[in-house]
Coordinates of C-alpha atoms in Angstrom, one line a residue:
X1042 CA 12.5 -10.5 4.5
X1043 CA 9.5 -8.8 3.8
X1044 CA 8.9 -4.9 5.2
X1045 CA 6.2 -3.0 2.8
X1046 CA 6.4 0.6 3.1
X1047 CA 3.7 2.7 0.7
X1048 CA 4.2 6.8 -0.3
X1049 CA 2.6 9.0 -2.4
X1050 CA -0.2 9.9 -0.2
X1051 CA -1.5 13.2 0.7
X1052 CA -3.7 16.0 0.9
X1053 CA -5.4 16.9 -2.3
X1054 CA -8.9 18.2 -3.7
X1055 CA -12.0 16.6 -5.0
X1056 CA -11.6 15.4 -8.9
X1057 CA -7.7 15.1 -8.8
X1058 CA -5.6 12.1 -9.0
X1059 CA -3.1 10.4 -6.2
X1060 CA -0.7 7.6 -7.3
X1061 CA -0.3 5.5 -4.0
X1062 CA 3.4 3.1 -4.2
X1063 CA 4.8 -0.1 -1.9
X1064 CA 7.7 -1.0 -2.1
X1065 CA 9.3 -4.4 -0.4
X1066 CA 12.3 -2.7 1.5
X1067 CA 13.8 -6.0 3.1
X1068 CA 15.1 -7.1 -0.2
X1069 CA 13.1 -10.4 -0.7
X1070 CA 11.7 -10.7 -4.4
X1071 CA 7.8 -10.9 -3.4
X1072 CA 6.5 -13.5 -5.6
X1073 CA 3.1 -13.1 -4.2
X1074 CA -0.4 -11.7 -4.8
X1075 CA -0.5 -8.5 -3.5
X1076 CA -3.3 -5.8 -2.7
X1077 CA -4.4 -2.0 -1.2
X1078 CA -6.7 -1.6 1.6
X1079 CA -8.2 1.6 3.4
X1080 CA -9.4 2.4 6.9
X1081 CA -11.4 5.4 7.9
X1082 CA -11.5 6.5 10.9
X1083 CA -14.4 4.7 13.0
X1084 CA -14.4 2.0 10.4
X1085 CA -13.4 -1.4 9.3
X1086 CA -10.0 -1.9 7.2
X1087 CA -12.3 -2.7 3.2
X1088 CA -10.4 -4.0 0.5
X1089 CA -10.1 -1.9 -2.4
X1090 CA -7.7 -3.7 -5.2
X1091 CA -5.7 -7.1 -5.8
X1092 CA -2.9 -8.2 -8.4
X1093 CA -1.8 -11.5 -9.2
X1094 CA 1.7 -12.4 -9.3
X1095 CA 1.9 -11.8 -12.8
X1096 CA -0.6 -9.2 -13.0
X1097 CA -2.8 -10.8 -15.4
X1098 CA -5.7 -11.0 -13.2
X1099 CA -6.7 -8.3 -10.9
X1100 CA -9.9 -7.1 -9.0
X1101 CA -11.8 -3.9 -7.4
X1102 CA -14.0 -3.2 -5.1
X1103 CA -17.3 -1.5 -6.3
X1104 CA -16.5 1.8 -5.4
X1105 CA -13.4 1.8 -7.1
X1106 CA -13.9 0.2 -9.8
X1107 CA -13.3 2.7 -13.1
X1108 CA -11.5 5.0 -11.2
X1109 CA -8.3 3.5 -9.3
X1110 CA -5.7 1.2 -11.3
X1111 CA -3.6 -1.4 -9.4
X1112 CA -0.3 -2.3 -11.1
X1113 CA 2.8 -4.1 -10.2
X1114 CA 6.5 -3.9 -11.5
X1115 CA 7.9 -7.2 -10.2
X1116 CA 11.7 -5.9 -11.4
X1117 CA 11.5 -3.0 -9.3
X1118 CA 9.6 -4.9 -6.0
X1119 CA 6.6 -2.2 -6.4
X1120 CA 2.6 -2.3 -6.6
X1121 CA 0.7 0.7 -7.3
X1122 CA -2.6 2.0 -7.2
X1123 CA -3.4 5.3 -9.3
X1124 CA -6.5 6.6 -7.7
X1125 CA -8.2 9.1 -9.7
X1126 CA -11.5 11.2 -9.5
X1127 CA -10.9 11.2 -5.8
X1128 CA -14.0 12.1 -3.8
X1129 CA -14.2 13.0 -0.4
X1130 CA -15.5 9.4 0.8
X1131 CA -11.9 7.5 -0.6
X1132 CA -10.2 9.7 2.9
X1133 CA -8.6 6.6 4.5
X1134 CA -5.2 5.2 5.6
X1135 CA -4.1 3.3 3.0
X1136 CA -2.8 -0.2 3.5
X1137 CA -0.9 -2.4 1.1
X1138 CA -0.4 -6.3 1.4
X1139 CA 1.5 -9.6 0.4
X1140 CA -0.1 -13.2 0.4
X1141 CA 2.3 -15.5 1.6
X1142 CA 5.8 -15.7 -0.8
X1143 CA 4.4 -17.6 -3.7
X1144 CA 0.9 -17.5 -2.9
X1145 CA 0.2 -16.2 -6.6
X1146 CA -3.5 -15.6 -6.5
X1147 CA -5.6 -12.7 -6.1
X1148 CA -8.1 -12.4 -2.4
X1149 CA -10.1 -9.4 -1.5
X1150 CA -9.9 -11.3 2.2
X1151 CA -7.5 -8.9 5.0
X1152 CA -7.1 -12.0 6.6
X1153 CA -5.4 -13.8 3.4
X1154 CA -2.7 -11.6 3.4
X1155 CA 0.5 -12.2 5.7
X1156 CA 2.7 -8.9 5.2
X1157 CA 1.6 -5.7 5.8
X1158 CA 2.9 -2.4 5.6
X1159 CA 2.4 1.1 8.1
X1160 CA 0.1 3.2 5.6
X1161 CA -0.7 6.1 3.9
X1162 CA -2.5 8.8 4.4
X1163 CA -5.0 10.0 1.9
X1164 CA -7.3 13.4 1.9
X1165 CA -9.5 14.3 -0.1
X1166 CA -10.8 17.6 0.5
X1167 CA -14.0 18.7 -1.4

C-alpha cells in the first residue's frame, strides 16, 4: 500500500530555506520514480522536481533549477526537496508523487504519476 504524506512546510520569509519531506506511510517499499509538484491558488498543478529510483538521474523545472534539491533515501521510504532562496512566487501547495511501483524513470508529466499525497503548504512572505 502506498499513502504519501509530505511535512516540513510553512510560513517563512523571502531568502530563507524550507526542506519539504514524503514519506510512504502504508509500508510498501516504493521502488518507483518519484517527484514534487505545486499549485497556487487560481492555477494549474506545475511540476517542479523528479528522482529516479536510484537517484542518479533527476530533473527541474526552470524556475527551480539552482535553488531547490530533490533527494531520496530509499531505506527510510522518503524524498525530499530543499527549497532555498524562496521567493514570494514558490507560495503553493506542495504535492509529492509515485510512478507506478517499479516504474524507475524520471517524468515531469502529473498524469505519469499514480500515487499522490494531500500537500503542503508553503509561504513565502516578502
Amino acid at each position: 500500500q502506498v499513502q504519501l504524506v509530505e511535512s516540513g512546510g510553512g510560513l517563512v520569509q523571502a531568502g530563507t530555506s524550507l526542506r519539504l519531506s514524503c514519506a510512504n506511510s502504508g509500508g510498501t517499499v516504493v521502488n518507483s520514480a518519484m517527484g514534487w509538484f505545486r499549485q497556487a491558488p487560481g492555477k494549474d498543478r506545475e511540476f517542479v522536481a523528479t528522482i529516479s529510483w536510484t537517484g542518479r538521474s533527476t530533473d527541474y523545472a526552470r524556475f527551480v533549477t539552482g535553488r531547490f534539491t530533490i533527494s531520496r533515501d530509499n531505506a527510510n521510504n522518503t524524498v525530499y526537496l530543499q527549497m532555498n532562496s524562496l521567493k514570494p512566487e514558490d507560495t503553493a501547495v506542495y504535492y509529492c508523487a509515485a510512478r507506478s511501483l517499479g516504474n524507475y524513470y524520471i517524468s515531469g508529466r502529473p498524469s505519469e504519476y499514480e500515487y499522490w499525497g494531500q500537500g503542503t503548504q508553503v509561504t513565502v512572505s516578502s
